[in-house]
Amino acid sequence: MAAHAQELIAVTGTSSGIGRATAKRLAADGFHVLAGVRRSQDGEELKAPNIEPVIVDVTDADTIRALADRIAHDSQRRGLRAVVNNAGIAVNAPVETAPLDEWRKQFEVSVIGQIAVTQALIPALLANGGRVINIGSVGGKIAMPGFGPYSAAKFAMEAVTDALRREIEKFGVKVVIITPGAVKTNMTDQGIKTADRLASVMTADQHERYDRVITAFKEQAEKFGRDGVPAEKAAAVISRAIRARKPKTRYTVGIEAAILTRMVRLLPERVLDSMMRRMMKL
């Protein structure tokens, strides 16, 4: 499928990391990218040929509606080739200690927000035979200690992706999920800061139970940030999923993701539990 400037692609969460790299890659491919950012300053930094920053907060219905209107009333009548649902946050804490408001925030941004954007853009995707690209995670395949809220949201997006694919592909819209492993992005630092903030309000008993888990999580997260693949590698896979004439239903990014997704399918859960404990030195 040849990329050209007569097609639009909407990408959420382009201020940094995978989203920013994806916007740049798709612009280089020749698409006109509507790059969703939450702050005008981020948009100014991202602005470039074929990249049009737009304010999109996936928890704000007005900005989502404005994005849909921008696409529906494109001055050049370009069709929507794809939406890349990339916006997300990482709330990391033991299940017992994560406040319910933090669980709600994780799901509001990383699940409900993705669904809201998809619902708003489905008419444009149907009109152009486009595709939905959801950014998942190995955390949506296996939940490590301390990653409960984040993994729960990513598991949910696996289900949303499967349901949507089975509902809508017969109408010409392809639905794909991308599963990265460790990727070098600033979400690692944000996740660690969130973990520290939530740990600061734990009770003494909770500290006794979970301090080792929190330390192990932080060490694992730092390893992801240090040894992960560049965000550009994820962007290349997303580009391939958009340009392929017959895309696969799911793609992995990095050897770690490929191995872990296979292990989850093949190994008994007790074996996986033991492996996770050893990997995190618990």
PDB file of C-alpha atoms in Angstrom:
ATOM      1  CA  MET A   1       0.000   0.000   0.000  1.00  0.00           C
ATOM      2  CA  ALA A   2       1.749   3.148  -1.177  1.00  0.00           C
ATOM      3  CA  ALA A   3       1.784   5.984   1.320  1.00  0.00           C
ATOM      4  CA  HIS A   4       0.914   9.401  -0.089  1.00  0.00           C
ATOM      5  CA  ALA A   5      -0.087  12.839   1.062  1.00  0.00           C
ATOM      6  CA  GLN A   6      -3.737  12.285   0.127  1.00  0.00           C
ATOM      7  CA  GLU A   7      -4.347  10.265   3.285  1.00  0.00           C
ATOM      8  CA  LEU A   8      -4.553  11.314   6.917  1.00  0.00           C
ATOM      9  CA  ILE A   9      -3.371   9.453  10.000  1.00  0.00           C
ATOM     10  CA  ALA A  10      -4.340  10.456  13.547  1.00  0.00           C
ATOM     11  CA  VAL A  11      -1.858   9.554  16.277  1.00  0.00           C
ATOM     12  CA  THR A  12      -2.561  10.211  19.962  1.00  0.00           C
ATOM     13  CA  GLY A  13       0.098  10.835  22.578  1.00  0.00           C
ATOM     14  CA  THR A  14       2.780  12.252  20.285  1.00  0.00           C
ATOM     15  CA  SER A  15       4.513  14.523  22.808  1.00  0.00           C
ATOM     16  CA  SER A  16       7.260  11.955  23.347  1.00  0.00           C
ATOM     17  CA  GLY A  17       8.330   8.338  23.015  1.00  0.00           C
ATOM     18  CA  ILE A  18       6.610   5.960  20.623  1.00  0.00           C
ATOM     19  CA  GLY A  19       3.980   8.521  19.637  1.00  0.00           C
ATOM     20  CA  ARG A  20       6.498  11.173  18.623  1.00  0.00           C
ATOM     21  CA  ALA A  21       8.662   8.656  16.743  1.00  0.00           C
ATOM     22  CA  THR A  22       5.573   7.307  14.977  1.00  0.00           C
ATOM     23  CA  ALA A  23       4.406  10.755  13.865  1.00  0.00           C
ATOM     24  CA  LYS A  24       7.828  11.449  12.373  1.00  0.00           C
ATOM     25  CA  ARG A  25       8.029   8.058  10.672  1.00  0.00           C
ATOM     26  CA  LEU A  26       4.571   8.278   9.106  1.00  0.00           C
ATOM     27  CA  ALA A  27       5.238  11.827   7.917  1.00  0.00           C
ATOM     28  CA  ALA A  28       8.416  10.556   6.245  1.00  0.00           C
ATOM     29  CA  ASP A  29       6.305   7.802   4.647  1.00  0.00           C
ATOM     30  CA  GLY A  30       4.253  10.539   2.985  1.00  0.00           C
ATOM     31  CA  PHE A  31       1.113  10.559   5.122  1.00  0.00           C
ATOM     32  CA  HIS A  32      -0.321  13.763   6.596  1.00  0.00           C
ATOM     33  CA  VAL A  33      -0.163  13.148  10.345  1.00  0.00           C
ATOM     34  CA  LEU A  34      -2.589  14.725  12.789  1.00  0.00           C
ATOM     35  CA  ALA A  35      -0.335  14.534  15.844  1.00  0.00           C
ATOM     36  CA  GLY A  36      -2.307  14.587  19.075  1.00  0.00           C
ATOM     37  CA  VAL A  37      -0.702  16.534  21.936  1.00  0.00           C
ATOM     38  CA  ARG A  38      -2.115  17.866  25.191  1.00  0.00           C
ATOM     39  CA  ARG A  39      -0.095  21.111  25.240  1.00  0.00           C
ATOM     40  CA  SER A  40       0.461  23.687  22.515  1.00  0.00           C
ATOM     41  CA  GLN A  41       4.148  23.839  23.434  1.00  0.00           C
ATOM     42  CA  ASP A  42       4.601  20.164  22.581  1.00  0.00           C
ATOM     43  CA  GLY A  43       2.855  20.750  19.284  1.00  0.00           C
ATOM     44  CA  GLU A  44       5.192  23.614  18.364  1.00  0.00           C
ATOM     45  CA  GLU A  45       8.202  21.378  19.003  1.00  0.00           C
ATOM     46  CA  LEU A  46       6.738  18.631  16.820  1.00  0.00           C
ATOM     47  CA  LYS A  47       5.546  20.757  13.901  1.00  0.00           C
ATOM     48  CA  ALA A  48       7.210  19.740  10.606  1.00  0.00           C
ATOM     49  CA  PRO A  49       6.312  18.980   6.990  1.00  0.00           C
ATOM     50  CA  ASN A  50       3.392  16.496   6.944  1.00  0.00           C
ATOM     51  CA  ILE A  51       2.946  16.819  10.729  1.00  0.00           C
ATOM     52  CA  GLU A  52       0.017  18.932  11.930  1.00  0.00           C
ATOM     53  CA  PRO A  53      -0.169  19.105  15.732  1.00  0.00           C
ATOM     54  CA  VAL A  54      -3.687  19.056  17.161  1.00  0.00           C
ATOM     55  CA  ILE A  55      -4.786  19.331  20.787  1.00  0.00           C
ATOM     56  CA  VAL A  56      -6.157  15.944  21.827  1.00  0.00           C
ATOM     57  CA  ASP A  57      -6.735  14.935  25.424  1.00  0.00           C
ATOM     58  CA  VAL A  58      -8.264  11.451  25.285  1.00  0.00           C
ATOM     59  CA  THR A  59     -10.174  12.176  28.507  1.00  0.00           C
ATOM     60  CA  ASP A  60     -11.740  15.354  27.042  1.00  0.00           C
ATOM     61  CA  ALA A  61     -14.739  14.760  24.781  1.00  0.00           C
ATOM     62  CA  ASP A  62     -14.510  18.235  23.252  1.00  0.00           C
ATOM     63  CA  THR A  63     -10.973  17.725  21.936  1.00  0.00           C
ATOM     64  CA  ILE A  64     -11.899  14.312  20.548  1.00  0.00           C
ATOM     65  CA  ARG A  65     -14.925  15.797  18.815  1.00  0.00           C
ATOM     66  CA  ALA A  66     -12.724  18.564  17.388  1.00  0.00           C
ATOM     67  CA  LEU A  67     -10.348  15.945  15.968  1.00  0.00           C
ATOM     68  CA  ALA A  68     -13.248  14.116  14.301  1.00  0.00           C
ATOM     69  CA  ASP A  69     -14.525  17.401  12.854  1.00  0.00           C
ATOM     70  CA  ARG A  70     -11.048  18.266  11.561  1.00  0.00           C
ATOM     71  CA  ILE A  71     -10.948  14.977   9.676  1.00  0.00           C
ATOM     72  CA  ALA A  72     -14.529  15.171   8.411  1.00  0.00           C
ATOM     73  CA  HIS A  73     -14.010  18.688   7.041  1.00  0.00           C
ATOM     74  CA  ASP A  74     -10.490  18.319   5.661  1.00  0.00           C
ATOM     75  CA  SER A  75      -9.986  21.082   3.112  1.00  0.00           C
ATOM     76  CA  GLN A  76      -8.313  18.672   0.681  1.00  0.00           C
ATOM     77  CA  ARG A  77     -10.901  15.929   1.230  1.00  0.00           C
ATOM     78  CA  ARG A  78      -8.260  13.442   2.304  1.00  0.00           C
ATOM     79  CA  GLY A  79      -9.445  10.144   3.747  1.00  0.00           C
ATOM     80  CA  LEU A  80      -8.415   8.742   7.121  1.00  0.00           C
ATOM     81  CA  ARG A  81      -5.995   5.870   6.596  1.00  0.00           C
ATOM     82  CA  ALA A  82      -5.546   5.002  10.286  1.00  0.00           C
ATOM     83  CA  VAL A  83      -5.851   6.019  13.905  1.00  0.00           C
ATOM     84  CA  VAL A  84      -2.954   5.059  16.171  1.00  0.00           C
ATOM     85  CA  ASN A  85      -4.175   4.822  19.767  1.00  0.00           C
ATOM     86  CA  ASN A  86      -0.930   5.452  21.607  1.00  0.00           C
ATOM     87  CA  ALA A  87      -1.780   7.845  24.468  1.00  0.00           C
ATOM     88  CA  GLY A  88      -1.365   6.283  27.883  1.00  0.00           C
ATOM     89  CA  ILE A  89       0.012   6.501  31.409  1.00  0.00           C
ATOM     90  CA  ALA A  90       1.629   4.041  33.820  1.00  0.00           C
ATOM     91  CA  VAL A  91       0.272   3.704  37.342  1.00  0.00           C
ATOM     92  CA  ASN A  92       2.534   1.228  39.117  1.00  0.00           C
ATOM     93  CA  ALA A  93       1.869  -0.028  42.636  1.00  0.00           C
ATOM     94  CA  PRO A  94       0.907  -3.254  44.407  1.00  0.00           C
ATOM     95  CA  VAL A  95      -2.763  -4.066  43.899  1.00  0.00           C
ATOM     96  CA  GLU A  96      -3.554  -3.640  47.614  1.00  0.00           C
ATOM     97  CA  THR A  97      -1.970  -0.212  47.897  1.00  0.00           C
ATOM     98  CA  ALA A  98      -2.975   1.577  44.679  1.00  0.00           C
ATOM     99  CA  PRO A  99      -5.799   4.024  45.546  1.00  0.00           C
ATOM    100  CA  LEU A 100      -9.001   3.440  43.603  1.00  0.00           C
ATOM    101  CA  ASP A 101      -8.768   6.930  42.096  1.00  0.00           C
ATOM    102  CA  GLU A 102      -5.428   5.892  40.574  1.00  0.00           C
ATOM    103  CA  TRP A 103      -6.999   2.751  39.111  1.00  0.00           C
ATOM    104  CA  ARG A 104      -9.744   4.907  37.614  1.00  0.00           C
ATOM    105  CA  LYS A 105      -7.212   7.347  36.183  1.00  0.00           C
ATOM    106  CA  GLN A 106      -5.234   4.499  34.592  1.00  0.00           C
ATOM    107  CA  PHE A 107      -8.343   3.090  32.923  1.00  0.00           C
ATOM    108  CA  GLU A 108      -9.765   6.505  31.981  1.00  0.00           C
ATOM    109  CA  VAL A 109      -6.650   7.383  30.002  1.00  0.00           C
ATOM    110  CA  SER A 110      -5.452   4.007  28.746  1.00  0.00           C
ATOM    111  CA  VAL A 111      -8.761   2.261  28.011  1.00  0.00           C
ATOM    112  CA  ILE A 112     -11.785   4.582  28.004  1.00  0.00           C
ATOM    113  CA  GLY A 113      -9.835   7.296  26.200  1.00  0.00           C
ATOM    114  CA  GLN A 114      -8.750   4.888  23.462  1.00  0.00           C
ATOM    115  CA  ILE A 115     -12.325   3.698  23.003  1.00  0.00           C
ATOM    116  CA  ALA A 116     -13.596   7.288  22.862  1.00  0.00           C
ATOM    117  CA  VAL A 117     -11.164   8.221  20.094  1.00  0.00           C
ATOM    118  CA  THR A 118     -11.933   5.050  18.151  1.00  0.00           C
ATOM    119  CA  GLN A 119     -15.692   5.549  18.383  1.00  0.00           C
ATOM    120  CA  ALA A 120     -15.381   9.136  17.175  1.00  0.00           C
ATOM    121  CA  LEU A 121     -13.258   8.188  14.157  1.00  0.00           C
ATOM    122  CA  ILE A 122     -14.965   4.973  13.025  1.00  0.00           C
ATOM    123  CA  PRO A 123     -17.210   6.797  10.505  1.00  0.00           C
ATOM    124  CA  ALA A 124     -14.144   8.271   8.772  1.00  0.00           C
ATOM    125  CA  LEU A 125     -12.348   4.906   8.871  1.00  0.00           C
ATOM    126  CA  LEU A 126     -15.357   3.141   7.361  1.00  0.00           C
ATOM    127  CA  ALA A 127     -15.558   5.719   4.581  1.00  0.00           C
ATOM    128  CA  ASN A 128     -11.907   5.153   3.632  1.00  0.00           C
ATOM    129  CA  GLY A 129     -11.370   1.479   4.440  1.00  0.00           C
ATOM    130  CA  GLY A 130      -8.891   2.502   7.119  1.00  0.00           C
ATOM    131  CA  ARG A 131      -7.489   0.730  10.141  1.00  0.00           C
ATOM    132  CA  VAL A 132      -7.267   0.968  13.918  1.00  0.00           C
ATOM    133  CA  ILE A 133      -3.794   0.499  15.419  1.00  0.00           C
ATOM    134  CA  ASN A 134      -3.830  -0.026  19.189  1.00  0.00           C
ATOM    135  CA  ILE A 135      -0.560   0.140  21.117  1.00  0.00           C
ATOM    136  CA  GLY A 136      -0.493  -2.691  23.637  1.00  0.00           C
ATOM    137  CA  SER A 137       2.376  -4.026  25.731  1.00  0.00           C
ATOM    138  CA  VAL A 138       3.897  -7.266  26.973  1.00  0.00           C
ATOM    139  CA  GLY A 139       2.293  -6.024  30.190  1.00  0.00           C
ATOM    140  CA  GLY A 140      -0.997  -6.885  28.499  1.00  0.00           C
ATOM    141  CA  LYS A 141       0.175 -10.483  28.202  1.00  0.00           C
ATOM    142  CA  ILE A 142       1.841 -11.058  31.559  1.00  0.00           C
ATOM    143  CA  ALA A 143       1.378  -9.033  34.754  1.00  0.00           C
ATOM    144  CA  MET A 144       4.534  -8.600  36.809  1.00  0.00           C
ATOM    145  CA  PRO A 145       4.486  -7.691  40.529  1.00  0.00           C
ATOM    146  CA  GLY A 146       3.999  -3.946  40.961  1.00  0.00           C
ATOM    147  CA  PHE A 147       2.599  -3.473  37.452  1.00  0.00           C
ATOM    148  CA  GLY A 148      -1.022  -4.360  38.312  1.00  0.00           C
ATOM    149  CA  PRO A 149      -2.944  -1.211  37.273  1.00  0.00           C
ATOM    150  CA  TYR A 150      -0.895  -0.707  34.090  1.00  0.00           C
ATOM    151  CA  SER A 151      -1.156  -4.364  33.092  1.00  0.00           C
ATOM    152  CA  ALA A 152      -4.876  -4.445  33.844  1.00  0.00           C
ATOM    153  CA  ALA A 153      -5.431  -1.596  31.370  1.00  0.00           C
ATOM    154  CA  LYS A 154      -3.285  -3.266  28.724  1.00  0.00           C
ATOM    155  CA  PHE A 155      -5.084  -6.595  29.210  1.00  0.00           C
ATOM    156  CA  ALA A 156      -8.342  -4.692  28.735  1.00  0.00           C
ATOM    157  CA  MET A 157      -7.114  -3.217  25.444  1.00  0.00           C
ATOM    158  CA  GLU A 158      -6.339  -6.738  24.223  1.00  0.00           C
ATOM    159  CA  ALA A 159     -10.014  -7.603  24.735  1.00  0.00           C
ATOM    160  CA  VAL A 160     -11.229  -4.360  23.160  1.00  0.00           C
ATOM    161  CA  THR A 161      -9.016  -4.958  20.132  1.00  0.00           C
ATOM    162  CA  ASP A 162     -10.233  -8.532  19.657  1.00  0.00           C
ATOM    163  CA  ALA A 163     -13.884  -7.553  19.983  1.00  0.00           C
ATOM    164  CA  LEU A 164     -13.569  -4.590  17.612  1.00  0.00           C
ATOM    165  CA  ARG A 165     -11.694  -6.637  15.023  1.00  0.00           C
ATOM    166  CA  ARG A 166     -14.384  -9.317  15.008  1.00  0.00           C
ATOM    167  CA  GLU A 167     -17.133  -6.708  14.777  1.00  0.00           C
ATOM    168  CA  ILE A 168     -15.838  -4.358  12.123  1.00  0.00           C
ATOM    169  CA  GLU A 169     -13.375  -6.028   9.773  1.00  0.00           C
ATOM    170  CA  LYS A 170     -16.207  -7.331   7.601  1.00  0.00           C
ATOM    171  CA  PHE A 171     -16.952  -3.665   6.832  1.00  0.00           C
ATOM    172  CA  GLY A 172     -13.431  -3.029   5.544  1.00  0.00           C
ATOM    173  CA  VAL A 173     -11.669  -1.628   8.631  1.00  0.00           C
ATOM    174  CA  LYS A 174      -8.592  -3.578   9.767  1.00  0.00           C
ATOM    175  CA  VAL A 175      -7.813  -3.713  13.499  1.00  0.00           C
ATOM    176  CA  VAL A 176      -4.263  -4.354  14.721  1.00  0.00           C
ATOM    177  CA  ILE A 177      -2.547  -4.409  18.104  1.00  0.00           C
ATOM    178  CA  ILE A 178       1.170  -3.664  18.472  1.00  0.00           C
ATOM    179  CA  THR A 179       2.910  -5.345  21.433  1.00  0.00           C
ATOM    180  CA  PRO A 180       6.193  -3.663  22.388  1.00  0.00           C
ATOM    181  CA  GLY A 181       8.554  -5.074  24.962  1.00  0.00           C
ATOM    182  CA  ALA A 182      11.025  -2.770  26.667  1.00  0.00           C
ATOM    183  CA  VAL A 183      11.228   0.547  24.792  1.00  0.00           C
ATOM    184  CA  LYS A 184      13.295   3.587  25.753  1.00  0.00           C
ATOM    185  CA  THR A 185      10.681   6.250  26.558  1.00  0.00           C
ATOM    186  CA  ASN A 186      10.096   8.799  29.294  1.00  0.00           C
ATOM    187  CA  MET A 187       7.141   6.707  30.526  1.00  0.00           C
ATOM    188  CA  THR A 188       9.758   4.753  32.516  1.00  0.00           C
ATOM    189  CA  ASP A 189      10.691   7.835  34.556  1.00  0.00           C
ATOM    190  CA  GLN A 190       7.057   8.818  34.956  1.00  0.00           C
ATOM    191  CA  GLY A 191       6.169   5.322  36.171  1.00  0.00           C
ATOM    192  CA  ILE A 192       8.935   5.397  38.779  1.00  0.00           C
ATOM    193  CA  LYS A 193       7.838   8.831  40.018  1.00  0.00           C
ATOM    194  CA  THR A 194       4.264   7.585  40.330  1.00  0.00           C
ATOM    195  CA  ALA A 195       5.431   4.497  42.214  1.00  0.00           C
ATOM    196  CA  ASP A 196       7.400   6.672  44.655  1.00  0.00           C
ATOM    197  CA  ARG A 197       4.425   8.984  45.175  1.00  0.00           C
ATOM    198  CA  LEU A 198       2.055   6.110  45.890  1.00  0.00           C
ATOM    199  CA  ALA A 199       4.575   4.370  48.146  1.00  0.00           C
ATOM    200  CA  SER A 200       4.840   7.533  50.268  1.00  0.00           C
ATOM    201  CA  VAL A 201       1.255   7.096  51.506  1.00  0.00           C
ATOM    202  CA  MET A 202       1.447   3.373  52.260  1.00  0.00           C
ATOM    203  CA  THR A 203       0.907   2.170  55.810  1.00  0.00           C
ATOM    204  CA  ALA A 204       3.727   0.675  57.881  1.00  0.00           C
ATOM    205  CA  ASP A 205       2.279  -2.810  57.388  1.00  0.00           C
ATOM    206  CA  GLN A 206       2.090  -2.268  53.636  1.00  0.00           C
ATOM    207  CA  HIS A 207       5.694  -1.104  53.567  1.00  0.00           C
ATOM    208  CA  GLU A 208       6.693  -4.290  55.342  1.00  0.00           C
ATOM    209  CA  ARG A 209       4.811  -6.398  52.810  1.00  0.00           C
ATOM    210  CA  TYR A 210       5.687  -4.540  49.613  1.00  0.00           C
ATOM    211  CA  ASP A 211       8.878  -2.486  49.883  1.00  0.00           C
ATOM    212  CA  ARG A 212      10.845  -5.279  48.223  1.00  0.00           C
ATOM    213  CA  VAL A 213       8.297  -5.470  45.400  1.00  0.00           C
ATOM    214  CA  ILE A 214       8.514  -1.706  44.837  1.00  0.00           C
ATOM    215  CA  THR A 215      12.311  -1.790  44.781  1.00  0.00           C
ATOM    216  CA  ALA A 216      12.218  -4.715  42.336  1.00  0.00           C
ATOM    217  CA  PHE A 217       9.719  -2.897  40.124  1.00  0.00           C
ATOM    218  CA  LYS A 218      11.881   0.213  40.012  1.00  0.00           C
ATOM    219  CA  GLU A 219      14.973  -1.812  39.153  1.00  0.00           C
ATOM    220  CA  GLN A 220      13.062  -3.590  36.383  1.00  0.00           C
ATOM    221  CA  ALA A 221      11.674  -0.308  35.039  1.00  0.00           C
ATOM    222  CA  GLU A 222      15.144   1.265  35.012  1.00  0.00           C
ATOM    223  CA  LYS A 223      16.423  -1.766  33.106  1.00  0.00           C
ATOM    224  CA  PHE A 224      13.647  -1.315  30.543  1.00  0.00           C
ATOM    225  CA  GLY A 225      14.615   2.324  30.094  1.00  0.00           C
ATOM    226  CA  ARG A 226      18.312   1.526  29.837  1.00  0.00           C
ATOM    227  CA  ASP A 227      18.266  -1.595  27.669  1.00  0.00           C
ATOM    228  CA  GLY A 228      15.038  -1.184  25.708  1.00  0.00           C
ATOM    229  CA  VAL A 229      14.842  -0.774  21.959  1.00  0.00           C
ATOM    230  CA  PRO A 230      14.611   2.763  20.514  1.00  0.00           C
ATOM    231  CA  ALA A 231      11.132   4.187  20.025  1.00  0.00           C
ATOM    232  CA  GLU A 232      11.940   4.403  16.309  1.00  0.00           C
ATOM    233  CA  LYS A 233      11.885   0.604  16.117  1.00  0.00           C
ATOM    234  CA  ALA A 234       8.313   0.566  17.398  1.00  0.00           C
ATOM    235  CA  ALA A 235       7.448   3.317  14.913  1.00  0.00           C
ATOM    236  CA  ALA A 236       8.804   1.196  12.051  1.00  0.00           C
ATOM    237  CA  VAL A 237       6.552  -1.703  13.049  1.00  0.00           C
ATOM    238  CA  ILE A 238       3.530   0.601  13.276  1.00  0.00           C
ATOM    239  CA  SER A 239       4.353   1.970   9.825  1.00  0.00           C
ATOM    240  CA  ARG A 240       4.497  -1.557   8.442  1.00  0.00           C
ATOM    241  CA  ALA A 241       1.128  -2.425   9.966  1.00  0.00           C
ATOM    242  CA  ILE A 242      -0.426   0.647   8.356  1.00  0.00           C
ATOM    243  CA  ARG A 243       1.138   0.183   4.929  1.00  0.00           C
ATOM    244  CA  ALA A 244       0.698  -3.591   4.581  1.00  0.00           C
ATOM    245  CA  ARG A 245      -1.990  -4.641   2.140  1.00  0.00           C
ATOM    246  CA  LYS A 246      -2.998  -7.478   4.460  1.00  0.00           C
ATOM    247  CA  PRO A 247      -1.750  -6.599   7.954  1.00  0.00           C
ATOM    248  CA  LYS A 248      -1.403  -9.216  10.665  1.00  0.00           C
ATOM    249  CA  THR A 249      -3.765  -8.937  13.603  1.00  0.00           C
ATOM    250  CA  ARG A 250      -0.825  -8.355  15.975  1.00  0.00           C
ATOM    251  CA  TYR A 251       2.854  -7.423  15.799  1.00  0.00           C
ATOM    252  CA  THR A 252       5.548  -7.562  18.474  1.00  0.00           C
ATOM    253  CA  VAL A 253       8.393  -5.071  18.909  1.00  0.00           C
ATOM    254  CA  GLY A 254      11.728  -6.428  20.096  1.00  0.00           C
ATOM    255  CA  ILE A 255      12.956  -9.945  20.791  1.00  0.00           C
ATOM    256  CA  GLU A 256      11.844  -9.736  24.433  1.00  0.00           C
ATOM    257  CA  ALA A 257       8.213  -9.220  23.420  1.00  0.00           C
ATOM    258  CA  ALA A 258       8.361 -12.052  20.901  1.00  0.00           C
ATOM    259  CA  ILE A 259       9.751 -14.471  23.506  1.00  0.00           C
ATOM    260  CA  LEU A 260       7.444 -13.472  26.361  1.00  0.00           C
ATOM    261  CA  THR A 261       4.258 -13.656  24.301  1.00  0.00           C
ATOM    262  CA  ARG A 262       5.163 -17.206  23.264  1.00  0.00           C
ATOM    263  CA  MET A 263       6.076 -18.209  26.813  1.00  0.00           C
ATOM    264  CA  VAL A 264       2.708 -17.018  28.109  1.00  0.00           C
ATOM    265  CA  ARG A 265       0.933 -19.280  25.629  1.00  0.00           C
ATOM    266  CA  LEU A 266       3.062 -22.336  26.330  1.00  0.00           C
ATOM    267  CA  LEU A 267       4.059 -22.395  30.014  1.00  0.00           C
ATOM    268  CA  PRO A 268       1.898 -23.265  33.046  1.00  0.00           C
ATOM    269  CA  GLU A 269       0.996 -20.285  35.206  1.00  0.00           C
ATOM    270  CA  ARG A 270       2.879 -21.574  38.264  1.00  0.00           C
ATOM    271  CA  VAL A 271       6.017 -21.802  36.149  1.00  0.00           C
ATOM    272  CA  LEU A 272       5.480 -18.229  34.959  1.00  0.00           C
ATOM    273  CA  ASP A 273       4.942 -17.112  38.571  1.00  0.00           C
ATOM    274  CA  SER A 274       8.284 -18.632  39.546  1.00  0.00           C
ATOM    275  CA  MET A 275      10.031 -17.073  36.551  1.00  0.00           C
ATOM    276  CA  MET A 276       8.669 -13.609  37.392  1.00  0.00           C
ATOM    277  CA  ARG A 277       9.837 -13.889  40.992  1.00  0.00           C
ATOM    278  CA  ARG A 278      13.309 -14.947  39.904  1.00  0.00           C
ATOM    279  CA  MET A 279      13.536 -12.280  37.232  1.00  0.00           C
ATOM    280  CA  MET A 280      12.635  -9.581  39.768  1.00  0.00           C
ATOM    281  CA  LYS A 281      14.804 -11.165  42.493  1.00  0.00           C
ATOM    282  CA  LEU A 282      11.853 -11.674  44.811  1.00  0.00           C
TER     283      LEU A 282
END
